[in-house]
Tab-separated table of C-alpha atoms in Angstrom:
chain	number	residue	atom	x	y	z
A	21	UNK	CA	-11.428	5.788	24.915
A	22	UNK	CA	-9.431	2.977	22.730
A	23	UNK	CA	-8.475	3.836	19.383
A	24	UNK	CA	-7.901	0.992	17.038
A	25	UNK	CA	-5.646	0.884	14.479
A	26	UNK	CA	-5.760	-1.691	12.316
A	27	UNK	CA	-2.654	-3.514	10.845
A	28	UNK	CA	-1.981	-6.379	8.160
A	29	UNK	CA	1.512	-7.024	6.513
A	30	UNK	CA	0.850	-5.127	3.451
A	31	UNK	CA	1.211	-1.657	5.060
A	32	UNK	CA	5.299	-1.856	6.560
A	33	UNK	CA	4.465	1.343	8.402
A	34	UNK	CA	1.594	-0.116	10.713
A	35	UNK	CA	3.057	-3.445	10.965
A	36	UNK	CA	6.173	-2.296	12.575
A	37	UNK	CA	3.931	0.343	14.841
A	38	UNK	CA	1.981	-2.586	16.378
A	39	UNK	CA	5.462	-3.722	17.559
A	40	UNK	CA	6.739	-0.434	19.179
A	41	UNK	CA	5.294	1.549	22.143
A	42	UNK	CA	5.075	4.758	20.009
A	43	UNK	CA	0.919	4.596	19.900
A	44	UNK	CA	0.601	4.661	23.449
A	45	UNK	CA	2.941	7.069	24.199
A	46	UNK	CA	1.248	9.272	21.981
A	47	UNK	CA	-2.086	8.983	22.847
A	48	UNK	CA	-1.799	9.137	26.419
A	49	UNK	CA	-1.668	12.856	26.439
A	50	UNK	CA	-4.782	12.721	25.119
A	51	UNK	CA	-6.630	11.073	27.782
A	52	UNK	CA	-6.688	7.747	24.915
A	53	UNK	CA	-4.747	4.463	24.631
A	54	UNK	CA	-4.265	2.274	21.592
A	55	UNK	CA	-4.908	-0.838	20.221
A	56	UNK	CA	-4.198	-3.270	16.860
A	57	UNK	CA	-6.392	-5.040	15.550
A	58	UNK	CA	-4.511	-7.653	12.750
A	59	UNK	CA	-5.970	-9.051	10.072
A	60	UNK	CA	-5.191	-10.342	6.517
A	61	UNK	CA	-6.193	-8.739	4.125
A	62	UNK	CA	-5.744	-4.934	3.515
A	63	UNK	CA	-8.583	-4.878	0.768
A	64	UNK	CA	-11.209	-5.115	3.749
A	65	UNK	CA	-9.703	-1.760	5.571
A	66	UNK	CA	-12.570	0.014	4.550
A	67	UNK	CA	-15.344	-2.310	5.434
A	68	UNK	CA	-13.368	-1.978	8.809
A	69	UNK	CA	-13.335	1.145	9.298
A	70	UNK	CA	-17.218	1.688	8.093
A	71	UNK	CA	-18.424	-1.237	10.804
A	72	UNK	CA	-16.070	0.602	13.295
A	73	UNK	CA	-13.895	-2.486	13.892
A	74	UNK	CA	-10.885	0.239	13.731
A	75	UNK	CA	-10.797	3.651	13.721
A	76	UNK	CA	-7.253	4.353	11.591
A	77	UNK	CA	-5.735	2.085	8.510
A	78	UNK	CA	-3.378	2.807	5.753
A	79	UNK	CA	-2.899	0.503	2.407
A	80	UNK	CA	-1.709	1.249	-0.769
A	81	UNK	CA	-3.445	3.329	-3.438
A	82	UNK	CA	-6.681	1.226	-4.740
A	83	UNK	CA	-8.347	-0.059	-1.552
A	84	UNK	CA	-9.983	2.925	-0.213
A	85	UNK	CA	-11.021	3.992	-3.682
A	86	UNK	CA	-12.794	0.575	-3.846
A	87	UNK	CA	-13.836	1.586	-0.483
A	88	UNK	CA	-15.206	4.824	-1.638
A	89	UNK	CA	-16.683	3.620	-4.127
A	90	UNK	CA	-18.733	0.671	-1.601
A	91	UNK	CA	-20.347	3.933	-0.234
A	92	UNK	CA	-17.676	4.080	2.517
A	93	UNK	CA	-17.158	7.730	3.989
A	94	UNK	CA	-13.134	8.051	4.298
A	95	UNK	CA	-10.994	10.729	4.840
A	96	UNK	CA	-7.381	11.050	3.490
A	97	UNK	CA	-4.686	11.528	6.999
A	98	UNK	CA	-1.262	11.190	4.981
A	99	UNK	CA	0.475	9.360	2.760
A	100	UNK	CA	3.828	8.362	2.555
A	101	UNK	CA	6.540	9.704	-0.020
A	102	UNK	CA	6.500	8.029	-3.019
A	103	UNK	CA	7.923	4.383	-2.956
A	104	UNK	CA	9.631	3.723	-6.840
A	105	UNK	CA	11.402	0.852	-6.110
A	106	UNK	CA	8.489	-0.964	-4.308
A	107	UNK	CA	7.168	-3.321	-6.650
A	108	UNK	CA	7.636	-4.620	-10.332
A	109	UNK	CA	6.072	-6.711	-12.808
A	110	UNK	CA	8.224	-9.962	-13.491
A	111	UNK	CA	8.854	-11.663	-16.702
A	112	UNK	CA	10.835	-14.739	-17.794
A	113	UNK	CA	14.108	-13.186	-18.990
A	114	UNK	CA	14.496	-15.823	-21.506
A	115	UNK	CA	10.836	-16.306	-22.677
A	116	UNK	CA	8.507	-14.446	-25.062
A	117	UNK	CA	7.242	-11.364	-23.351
A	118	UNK	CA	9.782	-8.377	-23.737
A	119	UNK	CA	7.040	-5.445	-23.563
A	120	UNK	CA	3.872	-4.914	-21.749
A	121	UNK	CA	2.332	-5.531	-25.650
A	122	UNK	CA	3.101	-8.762	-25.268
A	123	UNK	CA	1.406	-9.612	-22.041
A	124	UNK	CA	-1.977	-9.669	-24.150
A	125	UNK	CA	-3.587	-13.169	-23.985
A	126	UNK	CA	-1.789	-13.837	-20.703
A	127	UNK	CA	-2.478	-14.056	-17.534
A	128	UNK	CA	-0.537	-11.878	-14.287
A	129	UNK	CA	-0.497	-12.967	-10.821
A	130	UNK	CA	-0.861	-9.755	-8.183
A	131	UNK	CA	-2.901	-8.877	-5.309
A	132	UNK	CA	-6.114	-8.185	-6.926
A	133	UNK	CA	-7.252	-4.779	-5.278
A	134	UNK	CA	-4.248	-3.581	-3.851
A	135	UNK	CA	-2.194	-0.807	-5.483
A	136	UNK	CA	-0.954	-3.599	-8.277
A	137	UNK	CA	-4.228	-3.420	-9.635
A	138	UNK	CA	-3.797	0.345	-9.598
A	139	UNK	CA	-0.162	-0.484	-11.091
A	140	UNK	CA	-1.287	-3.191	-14.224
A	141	UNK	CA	-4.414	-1.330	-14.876
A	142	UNK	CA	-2.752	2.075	-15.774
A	143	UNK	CA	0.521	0.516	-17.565
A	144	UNK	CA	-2.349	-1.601	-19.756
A	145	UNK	CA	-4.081	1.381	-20.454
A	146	UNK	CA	-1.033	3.477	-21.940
A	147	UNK	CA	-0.278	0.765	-23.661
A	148	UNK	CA	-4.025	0.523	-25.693
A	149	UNK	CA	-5.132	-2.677	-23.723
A	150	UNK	CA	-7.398	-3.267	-20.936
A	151	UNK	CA	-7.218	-4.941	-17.419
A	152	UNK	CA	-9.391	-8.132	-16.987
A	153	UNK	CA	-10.014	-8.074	-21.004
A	154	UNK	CA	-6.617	-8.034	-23.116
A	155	UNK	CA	-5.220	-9.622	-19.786
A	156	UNK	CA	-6.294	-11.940	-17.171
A	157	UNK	CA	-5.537	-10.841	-13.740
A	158	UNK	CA	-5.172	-13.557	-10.824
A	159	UNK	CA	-4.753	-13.721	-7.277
A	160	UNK	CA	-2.155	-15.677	-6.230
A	161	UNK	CA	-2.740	-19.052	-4.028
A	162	UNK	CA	-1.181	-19.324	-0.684
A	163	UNK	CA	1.776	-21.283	-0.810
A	164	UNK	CA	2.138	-21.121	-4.243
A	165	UNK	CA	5.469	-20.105	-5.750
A	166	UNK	CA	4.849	-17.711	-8.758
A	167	UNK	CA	8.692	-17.716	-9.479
A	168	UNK	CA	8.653	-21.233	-10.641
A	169	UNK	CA	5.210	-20.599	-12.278
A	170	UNK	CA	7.082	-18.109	-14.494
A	171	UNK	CA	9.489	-20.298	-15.359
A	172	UNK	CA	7.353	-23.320	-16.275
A	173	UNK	CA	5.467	-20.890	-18.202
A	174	UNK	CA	1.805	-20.922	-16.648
A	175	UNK	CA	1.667	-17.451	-16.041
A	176	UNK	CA	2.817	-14.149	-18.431
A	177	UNK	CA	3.892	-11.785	-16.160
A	178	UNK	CA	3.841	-11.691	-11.850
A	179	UNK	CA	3.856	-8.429	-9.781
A	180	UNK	CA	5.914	-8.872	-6.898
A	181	UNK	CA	6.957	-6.678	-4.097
A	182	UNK	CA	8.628	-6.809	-0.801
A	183	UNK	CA	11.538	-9.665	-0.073
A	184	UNK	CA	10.004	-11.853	-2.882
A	185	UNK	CA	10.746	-8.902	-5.468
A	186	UNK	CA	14.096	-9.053	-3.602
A	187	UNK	CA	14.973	-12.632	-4.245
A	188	UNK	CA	13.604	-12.956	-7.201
A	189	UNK	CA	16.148	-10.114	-8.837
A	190	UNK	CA	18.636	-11.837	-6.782
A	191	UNK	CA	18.054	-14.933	-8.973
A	192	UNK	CA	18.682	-12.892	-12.177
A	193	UNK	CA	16.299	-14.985	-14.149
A	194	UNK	CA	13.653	-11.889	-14.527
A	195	UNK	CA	12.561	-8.926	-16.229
A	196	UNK	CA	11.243	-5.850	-15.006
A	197	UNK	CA	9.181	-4.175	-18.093
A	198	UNK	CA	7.107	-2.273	-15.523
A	199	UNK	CA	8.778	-0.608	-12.176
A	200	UNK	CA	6.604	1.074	-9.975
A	201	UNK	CA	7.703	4.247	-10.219
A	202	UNK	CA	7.938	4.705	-13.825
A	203	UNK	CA	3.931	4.232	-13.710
A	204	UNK	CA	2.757	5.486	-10.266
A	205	UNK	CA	3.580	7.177	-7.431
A	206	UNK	CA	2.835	3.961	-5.535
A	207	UNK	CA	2.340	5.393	-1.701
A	208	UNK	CA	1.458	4.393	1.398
A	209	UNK	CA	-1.959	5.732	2.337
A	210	UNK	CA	-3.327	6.140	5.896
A	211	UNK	CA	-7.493	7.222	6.037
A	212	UNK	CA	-9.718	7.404	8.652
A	213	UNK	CA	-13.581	7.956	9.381
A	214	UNK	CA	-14.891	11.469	8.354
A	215	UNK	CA	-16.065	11.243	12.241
A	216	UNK	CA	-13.125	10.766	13.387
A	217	UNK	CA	-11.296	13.072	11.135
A	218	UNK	CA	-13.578	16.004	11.896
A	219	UNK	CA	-14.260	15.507	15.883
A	220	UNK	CA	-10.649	14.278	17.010
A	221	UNK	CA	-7.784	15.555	14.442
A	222	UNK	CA	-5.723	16.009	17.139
A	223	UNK	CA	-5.916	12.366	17.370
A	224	UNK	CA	-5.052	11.548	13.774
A	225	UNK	CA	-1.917	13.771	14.480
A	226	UNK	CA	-1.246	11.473	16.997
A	227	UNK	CA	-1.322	8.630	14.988
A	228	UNK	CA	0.937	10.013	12.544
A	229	UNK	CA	3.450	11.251	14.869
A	230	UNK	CA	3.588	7.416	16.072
A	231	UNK	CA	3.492	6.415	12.489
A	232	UNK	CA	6.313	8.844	12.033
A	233	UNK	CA	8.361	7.586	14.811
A	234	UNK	CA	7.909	3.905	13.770
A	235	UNK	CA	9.100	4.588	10.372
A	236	UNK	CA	12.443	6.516	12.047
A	237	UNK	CA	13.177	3.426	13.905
A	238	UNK	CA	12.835	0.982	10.905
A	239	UNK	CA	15.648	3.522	9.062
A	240	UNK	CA	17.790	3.613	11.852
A	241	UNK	CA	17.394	-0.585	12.789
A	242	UNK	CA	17.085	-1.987	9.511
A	243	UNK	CA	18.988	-5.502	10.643
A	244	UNK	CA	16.837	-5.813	13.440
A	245	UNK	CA	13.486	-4.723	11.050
A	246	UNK	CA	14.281	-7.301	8.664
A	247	UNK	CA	14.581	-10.479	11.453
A	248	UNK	CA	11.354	-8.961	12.414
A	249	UNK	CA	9.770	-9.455	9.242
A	250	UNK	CA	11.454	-12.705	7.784
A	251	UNK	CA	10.610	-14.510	11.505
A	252	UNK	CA	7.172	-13.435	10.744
A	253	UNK	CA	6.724	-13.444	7.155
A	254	UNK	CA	8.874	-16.044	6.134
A	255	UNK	CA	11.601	-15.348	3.045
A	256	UNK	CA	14.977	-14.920	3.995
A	257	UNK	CA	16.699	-11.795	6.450
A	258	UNK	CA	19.016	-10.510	3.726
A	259	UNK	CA	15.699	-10.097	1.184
A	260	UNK	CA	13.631	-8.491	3.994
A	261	UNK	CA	16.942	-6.214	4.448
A	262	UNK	CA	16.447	-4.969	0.841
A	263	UNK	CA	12.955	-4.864	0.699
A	264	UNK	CA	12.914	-2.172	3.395
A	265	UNK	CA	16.304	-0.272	1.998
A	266	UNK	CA	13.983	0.553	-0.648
A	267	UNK	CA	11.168	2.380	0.867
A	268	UNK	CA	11.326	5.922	1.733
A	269	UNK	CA	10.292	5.673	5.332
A	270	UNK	CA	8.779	9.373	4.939
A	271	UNK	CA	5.515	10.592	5.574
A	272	UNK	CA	3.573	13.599	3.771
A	273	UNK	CA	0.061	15.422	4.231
A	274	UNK	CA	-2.522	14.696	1.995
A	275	UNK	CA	-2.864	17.260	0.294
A	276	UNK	CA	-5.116	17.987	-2.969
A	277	UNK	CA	-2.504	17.094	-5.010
A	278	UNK	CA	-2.262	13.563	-3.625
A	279	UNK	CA	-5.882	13.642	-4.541
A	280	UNK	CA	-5.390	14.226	-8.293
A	281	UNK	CA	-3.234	11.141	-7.941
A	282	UNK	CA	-6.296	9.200	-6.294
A	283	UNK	CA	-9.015	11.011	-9.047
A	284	UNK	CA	-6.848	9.713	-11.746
A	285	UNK	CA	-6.584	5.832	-10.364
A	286	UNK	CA	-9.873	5.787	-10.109
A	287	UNK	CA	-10.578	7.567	-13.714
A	288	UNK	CA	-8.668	4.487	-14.699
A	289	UNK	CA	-10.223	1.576	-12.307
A	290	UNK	CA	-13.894	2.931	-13.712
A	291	UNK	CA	-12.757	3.254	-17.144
A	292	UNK	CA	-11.592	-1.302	-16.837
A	293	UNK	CA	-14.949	-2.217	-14.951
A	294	UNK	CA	-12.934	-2.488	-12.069
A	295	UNK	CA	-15.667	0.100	-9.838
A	296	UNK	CA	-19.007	0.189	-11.110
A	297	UNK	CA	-19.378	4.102	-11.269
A	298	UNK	CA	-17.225	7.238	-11.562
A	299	UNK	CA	-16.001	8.292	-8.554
A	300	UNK	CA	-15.568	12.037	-7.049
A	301	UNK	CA	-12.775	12.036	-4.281
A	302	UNK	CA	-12.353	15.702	-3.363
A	303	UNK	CA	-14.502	15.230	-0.844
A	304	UNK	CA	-11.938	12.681	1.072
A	305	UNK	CA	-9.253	15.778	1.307
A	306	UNK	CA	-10.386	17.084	4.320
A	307	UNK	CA	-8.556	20.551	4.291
A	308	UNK	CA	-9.141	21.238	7.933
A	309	UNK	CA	-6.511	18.039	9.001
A	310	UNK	CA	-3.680	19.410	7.160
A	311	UNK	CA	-2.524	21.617	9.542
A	312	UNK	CA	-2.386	19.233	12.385
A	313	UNK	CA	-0.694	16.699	10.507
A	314	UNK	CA	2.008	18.999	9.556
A	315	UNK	CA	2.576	20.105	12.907
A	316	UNK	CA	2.793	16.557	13.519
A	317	UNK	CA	5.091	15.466	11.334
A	318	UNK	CA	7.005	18.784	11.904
A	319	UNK	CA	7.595	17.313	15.577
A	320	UNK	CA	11.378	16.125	16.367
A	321	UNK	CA	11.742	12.299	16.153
């Protein structure tokens, strides 16, 4: 049997598994082999996994909530440690907005449904305004650079992440009044069909032994990582370099307290008319995978 797992840029841990041997190596005692399947887009990893295009994907925090909440049965494999220094929102250091407060009547460019959505929605609401009324979220346009945008003063605020957050700090013209991690957690979070989950965990721990091993060789090669990425991605090597300094390169179980985390993201996403309905997501903790997935990540690298 193949198992599919899919990959898109967003997720550093899968993108830099598609590019190592690890998944085979693990599966094969198993009687399986693996395969990638790429795409775009990380908001559709649920849609994937319910039409059984892949069998295994990981995002940040809001897609499979918005999953869950399309009817999609998902359970929660592991997460990875919590990434602070992952993202920010970007201001104009010289122009009006100092405070969140003062994004009202403006509009932010982020990835609409990935965990920036998660991110603006929640530092909104402690703040006393509302995602998609008091601000305007937008998705950026390919090719577009939001970094000039800010400075011409089309745009309020713009979350960035990865070697753009990198270069953009590196410019000095900026303002951070929302880090990551002095909002969310902001993890990495791998999920899988409740089939899947139930009638081959030792599978899953498979998959996160690889995912384990991927993320040891992105610590210990960072140089070589970062080529990887800005041949790929585009943005320069030395960005790419920082980007991935930054992230913890750990993985965790899911464990009910991870869930909490989800319950309250999507307390929030309901509460903004981001998901139609009030979700329940104890159901994703699947209590029976822990175990497995500790052993796994347990395992020497």
């Amino acid at each position: 049997m193949t198992i599919t797992l899919g990959v898109h840029a967003g997720n550093p841990s899968l993108y830099y598994l598609a590019r190592l041997p690890y998944l085979d190596e693990e599966l094969a005692p198993l009687g399986e082999t693996g395969a990638f399947h790429h795409y775009a887009d990380g908001t559709r990893t649920g849609a994937l996994l319910a039409d059984g295009t892949i069998d295994f994907g990981g995002t940040g925090s809001t897609p499979p909530i918005t999953a869950q909440a399309a009817g999609h049965d998902l359970v929660y494999a592991a997460v990875s440690a919590p990434r602070p220094d992952h993202g920010a929102l970007l201001v104009l250091d010289s122009g009006p907005v100092r405070t969140v407060v003062d994004l009202k009547g403006g509009t932010v460019v982020l990835g609409v449904g990935s965990w920036q959505t998660h991110l603006l929605a929640k530092a909104l609401h402690a703040q006393g305004l509302t995602y998609g009324e008091d601000v305007t979220p937008a998705r950026p346009v390919p090719g577009e650079d939001q970094a000039r945008r800010l400075r011409a003063g089309e745009i309020a605020g713009w979350i960035a992440q990865g070697a753009e957050l990198a270069a953009a700090r590196r410019s000095g013209e900026f303002r951070e009044p929302v880090r990551t991690g002095d909002v969310i957690t902001d993890r990495s979070v791998f999920f899988t069909r409740r089939d899947v989950a139930t009638e081959r965990p030792e599978v899953v721990a498979a998959i996160v032994t690889a995912l384990r091993r991927a993320d040891a060789w992105v610590a210990a090669n960072p140089v070589e990582a970062a080529a990887i990425a800005a041949g790929e991605l585009g943005g320069a090597a030395a960005d790419w370099q920082t980007a991935l300094a930054a992230l913890p390169w750990r993985l965790e179980p899911a464990t009910v307290e991870f869930v909490a985390e989800q319950q309250e993201a999507a307390d929030i996403l309901h509460g903004v008319g981001f998901i139609d309905s009030p979700l329940t997501l104890a159901d994703a903790h699947l209590p029976a995978l822990e175990a497995p997935v500790v052993a796994a990540l347990a395992k020497a690298v």
